[in-house]
Amino acid sequence: MAARRNNPSGIVPTTQNIVSTVDLDCVLDLNHIALHSRNSEYFPKRFSAVIMRIKDPKTTALIFASGKMVCTGAKTEAQSKLAARKFARIIQKLGFPAKFRDFRIQNIVASCDVQFTIRLEKFACTSHGAFSTYEPELFPGLIYRMKQPKLVLLIFVSGNVVIAGAKKRDDFYTAFDNIYPVLAEFKK
Amino acid sequence: MATFELYRRSTIGMCLTETLDEMVQSGTLSPELAIQVLVQFDKSMTEALESQVKSKVSIKGHLHTYRFCDNVWTFILTDALFKNEDLQENVGRVKIVACDSKLLTQ
């Protein structure tokens, strides 16, 4: 898959966090789940979902009474699906008829290092300024909102780049391919 | 005033509950009075721990499981070290049940 990458630099962003959702398709009794499962928290006055964590893959799930579940913290898409399945299995073992409907990856966060320092002030002043927000007093990184694919990149002077908002792996590969030549222009 | 019934699960609380149950069974004590005794036990335990206990202990260990439900935290620690100024003790497995004290005064 790396061979497909036509990025001349050979740098490939690595995924750091995946957020996914799945529908267990059954009404859940959150009190019962919180009482009978390990490593869970349920404080309805603060948040109306059970917060459950598993050690392998190291992930956290938010489980709602409607049967919908959000799974965060996995490093790869496959791990996110595996973790969601493990959580669904825990719910099943507690006696609820949980199914695994409509597993969807909602957000992928990736990061990489372009190996050179970048002149952010110059970047924000050019034609790309329309997409950029750079306020060094507020936040040291430049916030680049790419239109195609629609996601956000955080570009730092050190050369570190964080890409968030991708729904598919290809999205952030494309985004990085798009931004790399632009960044190279503003190399310090 | 609501009380925390968790002290009834301690050794002394269990002994009290057993004794009261025996007395109710044999008819020497009415059930309502037994409940009043237990409520007074809860209040006395809370008050005694608040006012008469001064020592502090530091507990360090590996968190095996945690649970938070109905405003009650339950922790299970393995290889815990209980440390006091005078002594320290290693315990293989310890279960900690904790209630929020702010709820008592509400």
PDB file of C-alpha atoms in Angstrom:
ATOM      1  CA  MET A   1       0.000   0.000   0.000  1.00  0.00           C
ATOM      2  CA  ALA A   2       2.940   2.312   0.690  1.00  0.00           C
ATOM      3  CA  ALA A   3       4.079   1.729  -2.903  1.00  0.00           C
ATOM      4  CA  ARG A   4       0.950   3.532  -4.104  1.00  0.00           C
ATOM      5  CA  ARG A   5       2.103   6.713  -2.432  1.00  0.00           C
ATOM      6  CA  ASN A   6       3.468   9.023  -5.053  1.00  0.00           C
ATOM      7  CA  ASN A   7       4.871  11.391  -2.465  1.00  0.00           C
ATOM      8  CA  PRO A   8       8.483  12.121  -3.486  1.00  0.00           C
ATOM      9  CA  SER A   9       9.548  12.635   0.112  1.00  0.00           C
ATOM     10  CA  GLY A  10       8.630   9.092   1.058  1.00  0.00           C
ATOM     11  CA  ILE A  11       7.089  10.347   4.287  1.00  0.00           C
ATOM     12  CA  VAL A  12       3.859   8.630   5.252  1.00  0.00           C
ATOM     13  CA  PRO A  13       1.665  10.014   8.057  1.00  0.00           C
ATOM     14  CA  THR A  14       0.976   7.562  10.890  1.00  0.00           C
ATOM     15  CA  THR A  15      -2.459   7.267  12.457  1.00  0.00           C
ATOM     16  CA  GLN A  16      -2.632   8.290  16.103  1.00  0.00           C
ATOM     17  CA  ASN A  17      -6.308   8.033  16.987  1.00  0.00           C
ATOM     18  CA  ILE A  18      -9.448   6.617  15.406  1.00  0.00           C
ATOM     19  CA  VAL A  19     -13.003   7.472  16.458  1.00  0.00           C
ATOM     20  CA  SER A  20     -15.710   5.102  15.266  1.00  0.00           C
ATOM     21  CA  THR A  21     -19.374   4.463  15.942  1.00  0.00           C
ATOM     22  CA  VAL A  22     -21.493   1.344  15.823  1.00  0.00           C
ATOM     23  CA  ASP A  23     -25.153   0.573  16.477  1.00  0.00           C
ATOM     24  CA  LEU A  24     -25.758  -2.378  18.824  1.00  0.00           C
ATOM     25  CA  ASP A  25     -29.416  -2.265  17.784  1.00  0.00           C
ATOM     26  CA  CYS A  26     -30.973  -2.858  21.198  1.00  0.00           C
ATOM     27  CA  VAL A  27     -32.054  -0.779  24.194  1.00  0.00           C
ATOM     28  CA  LEU A  28     -29.545  -1.012  27.061  1.00  0.00           C
ATOM     29  CA  ASP A  29     -29.947  -0.778  30.826  1.00  0.00           C
ATOM     30  CA  LEU A  30     -26.943   1.409  31.684  1.00  0.00           C
ATOM     31  CA  ASN A  31     -27.256   0.828  35.440  1.00  0.00           C
ATOM     32  CA  HIS A  32     -27.035  -2.923  34.940  1.00  0.00           C
ATOM     33  CA  ILE A  33     -24.053  -2.580  32.613  1.00  0.00           C
ATOM     34  CA  ALA A  34     -22.192  -0.277  35.016  1.00  0.00           C
ATOM     35  CA  LEU A  35     -22.801  -2.575  37.983  1.00  0.00           C
ATOM     36  CA  HIS A  36     -21.831  -5.826  36.309  1.00  0.00           C
ATOM     37  CA  SER A  37     -18.856  -4.876  34.150  1.00  0.00           C
ATOM     38  CA  ARG A  38     -15.272  -4.119  35.010  1.00  0.00           C
ATOM     39  CA  ASN A  39     -13.593  -0.784  34.340  1.00  0.00           C
ATOM     40  CA  SER A  40     -16.720   1.250  33.765  1.00  0.00           C
ATOM     41  CA  GLU A  41     -18.058   4.584  34.989  1.00  0.00           C
ATOM     42  CA  TYR A  42     -21.635   5.800  34.991  1.00  0.00           C
ATOM     43  CA  PHE A  43     -22.568   9.184  36.402  1.00  0.00           C
ATOM     44  CA  PRO A  44     -25.900  10.093  34.737  1.00  0.00           C
ATOM     45  CA  LYS A  45     -25.983  13.591  36.258  1.00  0.00           C
ATOM     46  CA  ARG A  46     -22.772  14.430  34.424  1.00  0.00           C
ATOM     47  CA  PHE A  47     -23.081  12.375  31.228  1.00  0.00           C
ATOM     48  CA  SER A  48     -25.812   9.998  30.127  1.00  0.00           C
ATOM     49  CA  ALA A  49     -23.583   7.146  28.940  1.00  0.00           C
ATOM     50  CA  VAL A  50     -21.442   4.398  30.414  1.00  0.00           C
ATOM     51  CA  ILE A  51     -17.706   4.997  29.888  1.00  0.00           C
ATOM     52  CA  MET A  52     -15.964   1.626  29.538  1.00  0.00           C
ATOM     53  CA  ARG A  53     -12.303   0.913  28.853  1.00  0.00           C
ATOM     54  CA  ILE A  54     -10.485  -2.225  27.693  1.00  0.00           C
ATOM     55  CA  LYS A  55      -6.752  -2.861  27.875  1.00  0.00           C
ATOM     56  CA  ASP A  56      -6.189  -4.557  24.514  1.00  0.00           C
ATOM     57  CA  PRO A  57      -6.504  -2.687  22.216  1.00  0.00           C
ATOM     58  CA  LYS A  58      -6.261   0.223  24.663  1.00  0.00           C
ATOM     59  CA  THR A  59      -9.568   1.933  23.895  1.00  0.00           C
ATOM     60  CA  THR A  60     -12.482   3.719  25.531  1.00  0.00           C
ATOM     61  CA  ALA A  61     -16.141   3.303  24.593  1.00  0.00           C
ATOM     62  CA  LEU A  62     -19.130   5.507  25.307  1.00  0.00           C
ATOM     63  CA  ILE A  63     -22.198   3.320  25.498  1.00  0.00           C
ATOM     64  CA  PHE A  64     -25.622   4.949  25.313  1.00  0.00           C
ATOM     65  CA  ALA A  65     -29.001   3.641  26.403  1.00  0.00           C
ATOM     66  CA  SER A  66     -30.262   3.736  22.814  1.00  0.00           C
ATOM     67  CA  GLY A  67     -27.746   1.046  21.866  1.00  0.00           C
ATOM     68  CA  LYS A  68     -25.384   3.376  20.036  1.00  0.00           C
ATOM     69  CA  MET A  69     -21.719   3.187  20.917  1.00  0.00           C
ATOM     70  CA  VAL A  70     -18.682   5.391  20.230  1.00  0.00           C
ATOM     71  CA  CYS A  71     -15.231   3.772  20.285  1.00  0.00           C
ATOM     72  CA  THR A  72     -12.092   5.936  20.608  1.00  0.00           C
ATOM     73  CA  GLY A  73      -8.384   5.534  21.203  1.00  0.00           C
ATOM     74  CA  ALA A  74      -7.441   2.856  18.702  1.00  0.00           C
ATOM     75  CA  LYS A  75      -4.362   3.396  16.541  1.00  0.00           C
ATOM     76  CA  THR A  76      -5.542   1.651  13.363  1.00  0.00           C
ATOM     77  CA  GLU A  77      -8.901   1.062  11.673  1.00  0.00           C
ATOM     78  CA  ALA A  78      -8.644  -2.692  12.180  1.00  0.00           C
ATOM     79  CA  GLN A  79      -7.931  -2.202  15.901  1.00  0.00           C
ATOM     80  CA  SER A  80     -10.916   0.132  16.176  1.00  0.00           C
ATOM     81  CA  LYS A  81     -13.211  -2.489  14.666  1.00  0.00           C
ATOM     82  CA  LEU A  82     -11.725  -5.200  16.868  1.00  0.00           C
ATOM     83  CA  ALA A  83     -12.163  -3.050  19.987  1.00  0.00           C
ATOM     84  CA  ALA A  84     -15.764  -2.220  19.049  1.00  0.00           C
ATOM     85  CA  ARG A  85     -16.430  -5.929  18.608  1.00  0.00           C
ATOM     86  CA  LYS A  86     -14.903  -6.645  22.041  1.00  0.00           C
ATOM     87  CA  PHE A  87     -17.148  -4.050  23.649  1.00  0.00           C
ATOM     88  CA  ALA A  88     -20.175  -5.477  21.851  1.00  0.00           C
ATOM     89  CA  ARG A  89     -19.174  -8.920  23.143  1.00  0.00           C
ATOM     90  CA  ILE A  90     -19.093  -7.592  26.729  1.00  0.00           C
ATOM     91  CA  ILE A  91     -22.605  -6.181  26.285  1.00  0.00           C
ATOM     92  CA  GLN A  92     -23.742  -9.504  24.820  1.00  0.00           C
ATOM     93  CA  LYS A  93     -22.294 -11.434  27.762  1.00  0.00           C
ATOM     94  CA  LEU A  94     -24.258  -9.195  30.121  1.00  0.00           C
ATOM     95  CA  GLY A  95     -27.424 -10.508  28.516  1.00  0.00           C
ATOM     96  CA  PHE A  96     -28.400  -7.888  25.953  1.00  0.00           C
ATOM     97  CA  PRO A  97     -29.112  -8.963  22.335  1.00  0.00           C
ATOM     98  CA  ALA A  98     -26.347  -6.782  20.925  1.00  0.00           C
ATOM     99  CA  LYS A  99     -25.649  -6.805  17.204  1.00  0.00           C
ATOM    100  CA  PHE A 100     -22.933  -5.087  15.176  1.00  0.00           C
ATOM    101  CA  ARG A 101     -24.761  -2.778  12.832  1.00  0.00           C
ATOM    102  CA  ASP A 102     -23.362   0.013  10.708  1.00  0.00           C
ATOM    103  CA  PHE A 103     -19.764   0.180  11.943  1.00  0.00           C
ATOM    104  CA  ARG A 104     -18.415   3.486  10.643  1.00  0.00           C
ATOM    105  CA  ILE A 105     -15.153   5.291  11.155  1.00  0.00           C
ATOM    106  CA  GLN A 106     -15.961   8.895  11.958  1.00  0.00           C
ATOM    107  CA  ASN A 107     -12.559  10.500  12.434  1.00  0.00           C
ATOM    108  CA  ILE A 108      -8.930   9.574  11.859  1.00  0.00           C
ATOM    109  CA  VAL A 109      -6.135  11.653  13.377  1.00  0.00           C
ATOM    110  CA  ALA A 110      -2.667  11.222  11.885  1.00  0.00           C
ATOM    111  CA  SER A 111       0.656  12.945  12.323  1.00  0.00           C
ATOM    112  CA  CYS A 112       4.024  13.136  10.606  1.00  0.00           C
ATOM    113  CA  ASP A 113       7.249  15.107  10.472  1.00  0.00           C
ATOM    114  CA  VAL A 114       8.297  16.771   7.232  1.00  0.00           C
ATOM    115  CA  GLN A 115      11.879  16.981   8.539  1.00  0.00           C
ATOM    116  CA  PHE A 116      12.332  20.726   7.944  1.00  0.00           C
ATOM    117  CA  THR A 117      11.214  23.915   9.690  1.00  0.00           C
ATOM    118  CA  ILE A 118       8.426  25.943   8.116  1.00  0.00           C
ATOM    119  CA  ARG A 119       7.830  29.680   7.883  1.00  0.00           C
ATOM    120  CA  LEU A 120       4.234  29.866   9.054  1.00  0.00           C
ATOM    121  CA  GLU A 121       3.808  33.662   8.866  1.00  0.00           C
ATOM    122  CA  LYS A 122       4.777  33.620   5.177  1.00  0.00           C
ATOM    123  CA  PHE A 123       2.444  30.702   4.550  1.00  0.00           C
ATOM    124  CA  ALA A 124      -0.529  32.489   6.050  1.00  0.00           C
ATOM    125  CA  CYS A 125       0.136  35.582   3.962  1.00  0.00           C
ATOM    126  CA  THR A 126       0.012  33.877   0.570  1.00  0.00           C
ATOM    127  CA  SER A 127      -2.881  32.630  -1.557  1.00  0.00           C
ATOM    128  CA  HIS A 128      -3.161  29.737   0.864  1.00  0.00           C
ATOM    129  CA  GLY A 129      -3.993  32.308   3.514  1.00  0.00           C
ATOM    130  CA  ALA A 130      -7.670  31.895   2.622  1.00  0.00           C
ATOM    131  CA  PHE A 131      -7.595  28.466   4.128  1.00  0.00           C
ATOM    132  CA  SER A 132      -5.245  29.231   7.015  1.00  0.00           C
ATOM    133  CA  THR A 133      -5.714  30.578  10.491  1.00  0.00           C
ATOM    134  CA  TYR A 134      -2.452  31.525  12.178  1.00  0.00           C
ATOM    135  CA  GLU A 135      -2.516  33.311  15.512  1.00  0.00           C
ATOM    136  CA  PRO A 136       0.730  32.587  17.322  1.00  0.00           C
ATOM    137  CA  GLU A 137      -0.502  34.249  20.511  1.00  0.00           C
ATOM    138  CA  LEU A 138      -3.472  31.901  20.670  1.00  0.00           C
ATOM    139  CA  PHE A 139      -1.984  28.671  19.384  1.00  0.00           C
ATOM    140  CA  PRO A 140       1.529  27.987  18.045  1.00  0.00           C
ATOM    141  CA  GLY A 141       0.283  25.966  15.072  1.00  0.00           C
ATOM    142  CA  LEU A 142      -1.206  27.108  11.779  1.00  0.00           C
ATOM    143  CA  ILE A 143      -4.729  25.732  11.265  1.00  0.00           C
ATOM    144  CA  TYR A 144      -5.175  24.821   7.594  1.00  0.00           C
ATOM    145  CA  ARG A 145      -8.729  23.896   6.581  1.00  0.00           C
ATOM    146  CA  MET A 146      -8.391  21.950   3.348  1.00  0.00           C
ATOM    147  CA  LYS A 147     -11.462  21.966   1.099  1.00  0.00           C
ATOM    148  CA  GLN A 148     -10.694  18.858  -0.919  1.00  0.00           C
ATOM    149  CA  PRO A 149     -10.572  16.457   0.929  1.00  0.00           C
ATOM    150  CA  LYS A 150     -12.398  18.319   3.686  1.00  0.00           C
ATOM    151  CA  LEU A 151     -10.177  18.084   6.723  1.00  0.00           C
ATOM    152  CA  VAL A 152      -7.992  20.151   9.018  1.00  0.00           C
ATOM    153  CA  LEU A 153      -4.231  20.194   9.229  1.00  0.00           C
ATOM    154  CA  LEU A 154      -2.234  21.664  12.086  1.00  0.00           C
ATOM    155  CA  ILE A 155       1.135  22.805  10.831  1.00  0.00           C
ATOM    156  CA  PHE A 156       3.891  23.654  13.277  1.00  0.00           C
ATOM    157  CA  VAL A 157       7.150  25.528  12.867  1.00  0.00           C
ATOM    158  CA  SER A 158       9.091  22.404  13.828  1.00  0.00           C
ATOM    159  CA  GLY A 159       7.795  20.637  10.761  1.00  0.00           C
ATOM    160  CA  ASN A 160       5.332  18.429  12.590  1.00  0.00           C
ATOM    161  CA  VAL A 161       1.978  18.148  10.859  1.00  0.00           C
ATOM    162  CA  VAL A 162      -1.226  16.820  12.419  1.00  0.00           C
ATOM    163  CA  ILE A 163      -4.092  15.835  10.127  1.00  0.00           C
ATOM    164  CA  ALA A 164      -7.583  15.442  11.572  1.00  0.00           C
ATOM    165  CA  GLY A 165     -11.086  14.947  10.262  1.00  0.00           C
ATOM    166  CA  ALA A 166     -10.356  12.215   7.747  1.00  0.00           C
ATOM    167  CA  LYS A 167     -12.937   9.491   7.370  1.00  0.00           C
ATOM    168  CA  LYS A 168     -10.758   7.238   5.238  1.00  0.00           C
ATOM    169  CA  ARG A 169      -7.032   6.528   5.172  1.00  0.00           C
ATOM    170  CA  ASP A 170      -6.806   7.709   1.556  1.00  0.00           C
ATOM    171  CA  ASP A 171      -8.179  11.113   2.574  1.00  0.00           C
ATOM    172  CA  PHE A 172      -5.273  12.006   4.769  1.00  0.00           C
ATOM    173  CA  TYR A 173      -2.725  10.481   2.384  1.00  0.00           C
ATOM    174  CA  THR A 174      -4.135  12.740  -0.344  1.00  0.00           C
ATOM    175  CA  ALA A 175      -4.158  15.729   1.994  1.00  0.00           C
ATOM    176  CA  PHE A 176      -0.527  15.195   2.884  1.00  0.00           C
ATOM    177  CA  ASP A 177       0.407  14.768  -0.764  1.00  0.00           C
ATOM    178  CA  ASN A 178      -1.333  18.061  -1.467  1.00  0.00           C
ATOM    179  CA  ILE A 179       0.265  20.000   1.355  1.00  0.00           C
ATOM    180  CA  TYR A 180       3.817  18.666   1.114  1.00  0.00           C
ATOM    181  CA  PRO A 181       4.942  20.661  -1.951  1.00  0.00           C
ATOM    182  CA  VAL A 182       3.356  23.791  -0.475  1.00  0.00           C
ATOM    183  CA  LEU A 183       5.239  23.309   2.776  1.00  0.00           C
ATOM    184  CA  ALA A 184       8.468  22.708   0.880  1.00  0.00           C
ATOM    185  CA  GLU A 185       8.000  26.154  -0.693  1.00  0.00           C
ATOM    186  CA  PHE A 186       8.075  27.744   2.747  1.00  0.00           C
ATOM    187  CA  LYS A 187      11.002  25.802   4.081  1.00  0.00           C
ATOM    188  CA  LYS A 188      13.137  27.931   6.371  1.00  0.00           C
TER     189      LYS A 188
ATOM    190  CA  MET B   1     -31.033  12.577  57.206  1.00  0.00           C
ATOM    191  CA  ALA B   2     -29.692   9.948  54.828  1.00  0.00           C
ATOM    192  CA  THR B   3     -26.867   7.737  56.032  1.00  0.00           C
ATOM    193  CA  PHE B   4     -24.148   5.759  54.281  1.00  0.00           C
ATOM    194  CA  GLU B   5     -24.910   2.114  54.885  1.00  0.00           C
ATOM    195  CA  LEU B   6     -21.536   0.967  53.669  1.00  0.00           C
ATOM    196  CA  TYR B   7     -20.092   0.679  57.181  1.00  0.00           C
ATOM    197  CA  ARG B   8     -22.598  -2.112  57.837  1.00  0.00           C
ATOM    198  CA  ARG B   9     -20.476  -4.295  55.542  1.00  0.00           C
ATOM    199  CA  SER B  10     -17.443  -4.035  57.817  1.00  0.00           C
ATOM    200  CA  THR B  11     -16.707  -6.808  60.320  1.00  0.00           C
ATOM    201  CA  ILE B  12     -18.193  -4.856  63.229  1.00  0.00           C
ATOM    202  CA  GLY B  13     -21.217  -3.855  61.172  1.00  0.00           C
ATOM    203  CA  MET B  14     -21.826  -7.456  60.073  1.00  0.00           C
ATOM    204  CA  CYS B  15     -21.630  -8.658  63.705  1.00  0.00           C
ATOM    205  CA  LEU B  16     -24.118  -5.992  64.751  1.00  0.00           C
ATOM    206  CA  THR B  17     -26.478  -6.911  61.919  1.00  0.00           C
ATOM    207  CA  GLU B  18     -26.256 -10.617  62.796  1.00  0.00           C
ATOM    208  CA  THR B  19     -26.926  -9.974  66.477  1.00  0.00           C
ATOM    209  CA  LEU B  20     -29.875  -7.713  65.719  1.00  0.00           C
ATOM    210  CA  ASP B  21     -31.266 -10.301  63.286  1.00  0.00           C
ATOM    211  CA  GLU B  22     -31.050 -12.999  65.979  1.00  0.00           C
ATOM    212  CA  MET B  23     -32.821 -10.769  68.472  1.00  0.00           C
ATOM    213  CA  VAL B  24     -35.583  -9.936  65.972  1.00  0.00           C
ATOM    214  CA  GLN B  25     -35.973 -13.650  65.132  1.00  0.00           C
ATOM    215  CA  SER B  26     -36.326 -14.585  68.789  1.00  0.00           C
ATOM    216  CA  GLY B  27     -38.788 -11.754  69.330  1.00  0.00           C
ATOM    217  CA  THR B  28     -36.754  -9.836  71.929  1.00  0.00           C
ATOM    218  CA  LEU B  29     -36.470  -6.850  69.574  1.00  0.00           C
ATOM    219  CA  SER B  30     -38.918  -5.254  67.159  1.00  0.00           C
ATOM    220  CA  PRO B  31     -37.791  -4.857  63.487  1.00  0.00           C
ATOM    221  CA  GLU B  32     -38.320  -1.064  63.549  1.00  0.00           C
ATOM    222  CA  LEU B  33     -36.073  -0.739  66.587  1.00  0.00           C
ATOM    223  CA  ALA B  34     -33.423  -2.893  64.865  1.00  0.00           C
ATOM    224  CA  ILE B  35     -33.477  -0.547  61.868  1.00  0.00           C
ATOM    225  CA  GLN B  36     -33.173   2.457  64.201  1.00  0.00           C
ATOM    226  CA  VAL B  37     -30.124   0.831  65.815  1.00  0.00           C
ATOM    227  CA  LEU B  38     -28.508   0.327  62.412  1.00  0.00           C
ATOM    228  CA  VAL B  39     -29.194   3.929  61.380  1.00  0.00           C
ATOM    229  CA  GLN B  40     -27.657   5.120  64.656  1.00  0.00           C
ATOM    230  CA  PHE B  41     -24.673   2.828  63.938  1.00  0.00           C
ATOM    231  CA  ASP B  42     -24.216   4.497  60.533  1.00  0.00           C
ATOM    232  CA  LYS B  43     -24.321   7.968  62.098  1.00  0.00           C
ATOM    233  CA  SER B  44     -21.950   7.025  64.935  1.00  0.00           C
ATOM    234  CA  MET B  45     -19.446   5.423  62.536  1.00  0.00           C
ATOM    235  CA  THR B  46     -19.443   8.495  60.311  1.00  0.00           C
ATOM    236  CA  GLU B  47     -19.041  10.838  63.272  1.00  0.00           C
ATOM    237  CA  ALA B  48     -16.333   8.721  64.918  1.00  0.00           C
ATOM    238  CA  LEU B  49     -14.303   8.447  61.710  1.00  0.00           C
ATOM    239  CA  GLU B  50     -14.607  12.172  61.158  1.00  0.00           C
ATOM    240  CA  SER B  51     -13.687  13.343  64.639  1.00  0.00           C
ATOM    241  CA  GLN B  52     -11.687  10.608  66.346  1.00  0.00           C
ATOM    242  CA  VAL B  53      -9.518   9.253  63.553  1.00  0.00           C
ATOM    243  CA  LYS B  54      -6.469  11.367  62.813  1.00  0.00           C
ATOM    244  CA  SER B  55      -4.012   8.995  61.091  1.00  0.00           C
ATOM    245  CA  LYS B  56      -3.516   9.099  57.354  1.00  0.00           C
ATOM    246  CA  VAL B  57      -2.466   6.211  55.186  1.00  0.00           C
ATOM    247  CA  SER B  58      -1.064   6.255  51.672  1.00  0.00           C
ATOM    248  CA  ILE B  59      -2.165   3.401  49.436  1.00  0.00           C
ATOM    249  CA  LYS B  60      -0.198   2.611  46.299  1.00  0.00           C
ATOM    250  CA  GLY B  61      -0.849  -0.318  44.013  1.00  0.00           C
ATOM    251  CA  HIS B  62      -1.766  -1.537  40.568  1.00  0.00           C
ATOM    252  CA  LEU B  63      -5.374  -0.807  39.662  1.00  0.00           C
ATOM    253  CA  HIS B  64      -6.924  -4.056  38.526  1.00  0.00           C
ATOM    254  CA  THR B  65     -10.516  -2.838  38.054  1.00  0.00           C
ATOM    255  CA  TYR B  66     -12.584   0.232  38.743  1.00  0.00           C
ATOM    256  CA  ARG B  67     -16.304   0.909  38.759  1.00  0.00           C
ATOM    257  CA  PHE B  68     -18.416   4.011  39.292  1.00  0.00           C
ATOM    258  CA  CYS B  69     -22.153   3.538  39.634  1.00  0.00           C
ATOM    259  CA  ASP B  70     -24.800   5.163  41.874  1.00  0.00           C
ATOM    260  CA  ASN B  71     -22.162   7.604  43.176  1.00  0.00           C
ATOM    261  CA  VAL B  72     -20.143   4.717  44.599  1.00  0.00           C
ATOM    262  CA  TRP B  73     -16.577   4.051  43.498  1.00  0.00           C
ATOM    263  CA  THR B  74     -15.318   0.457  43.753  1.00  0.00           C
ATOM    264  CA  PHE B  75     -11.609  -0.205  43.161  1.00  0.00           C
ATOM    265  CA  ILE B  76      -9.730  -3.490  43.191  1.00  0.00           C
ATOM    266  CA  LEU B  77      -5.992  -3.073  43.708  1.00  0.00           C
ATOM    267  CA  THR B  78      -3.332  -5.767  43.428  1.00  0.00           C
ATOM    268  CA  ASP B  79       0.078  -5.672  45.165  1.00  0.00           C
ATOM    269  CA  ALA B  80      -0.956  -2.697  47.258  1.00  0.00           C
ATOM    270  CA  LEU B  81       1.361  -0.997  49.759  1.00  0.00           C
ATOM    271  CA  PHE B  82      -0.323   0.602  52.777  1.00  0.00           C
ATOM    272  CA  LYS B  83       2.054   3.178  54.234  1.00  0.00           C
ATOM    273  CA  ASN B  84       1.764   4.925  57.591  1.00  0.00           C
ATOM    274  CA  GLU B  85       4.365   6.943  59.545  1.00  0.00           C
ATOM    275  CA  ASP B  86       4.962   3.939  61.810  1.00  0.00           C
ATOM    276  CA  LEU B  87       4.523   0.923  59.616  1.00  0.00           C
ATOM    277  CA  GLN B  88       3.923  -0.364  56.118  1.00  0.00           C
ATOM    278  CA  GLU B  89       2.121  -3.439  54.922  1.00  0.00           C
ATOM    279  CA  ASN B  90       1.970  -5.238  51.606  1.00  0.00           C
ATOM    280  CA  VAL B  91      -1.391  -6.648  50.584  1.00  0.00           C
ATOM    281  CA  GLY B  92      -1.902  -8.919  47.575  1.00  0.00           C
ATOM    282  CA  ARG B  93      -5.476  -7.862  46.789  1.00  0.00           C
ATOM    283  CA  VAL B  94      -7.603  -5.074  48.241  1.00  0.00           C
ATOM    284  CA  LYS B  95     -11.112  -3.874  47.445  1.00  0.00           C
ATOM    285  CA  ILE B  96     -11.885  -0.212  48.147  1.00  0.00           C
ATOM    286  CA  VAL B  97     -15.505   0.989  48.285  1.00  0.00           C
ATOM    287  CA  ALA B  98     -15.881   4.757  48.495  1.00  0.00           C
ATOM    288  CA  CYS B  99     -18.888   7.076  48.725  1.00  0.00           C
ATOM    289  CA  ASP B 100     -18.913  10.808  48.115  1.00  0.00           C
ATOM    290  CA  SER B 101     -19.054  12.567  51.492  1.00  0.00           C
ATOM    291  CA  LYS B 102     -20.684  15.655  49.899  1.00  0.00           C
ATOM    292  CA  LEU B 103     -23.869  13.610  49.476  1.00  0.00           C
ATOM    293  CA  LEU B 104     -24.215  13.175  53.246  1.00  0.00           C
ATOM    294  CA  THR B 105     -24.536  16.859  53.962  1.00  0.00           C
ATOM    295  CA  GLN B 106     -26.983  17.502  51.095  1.00  0.00           C
TER     296      GLN B 106
END
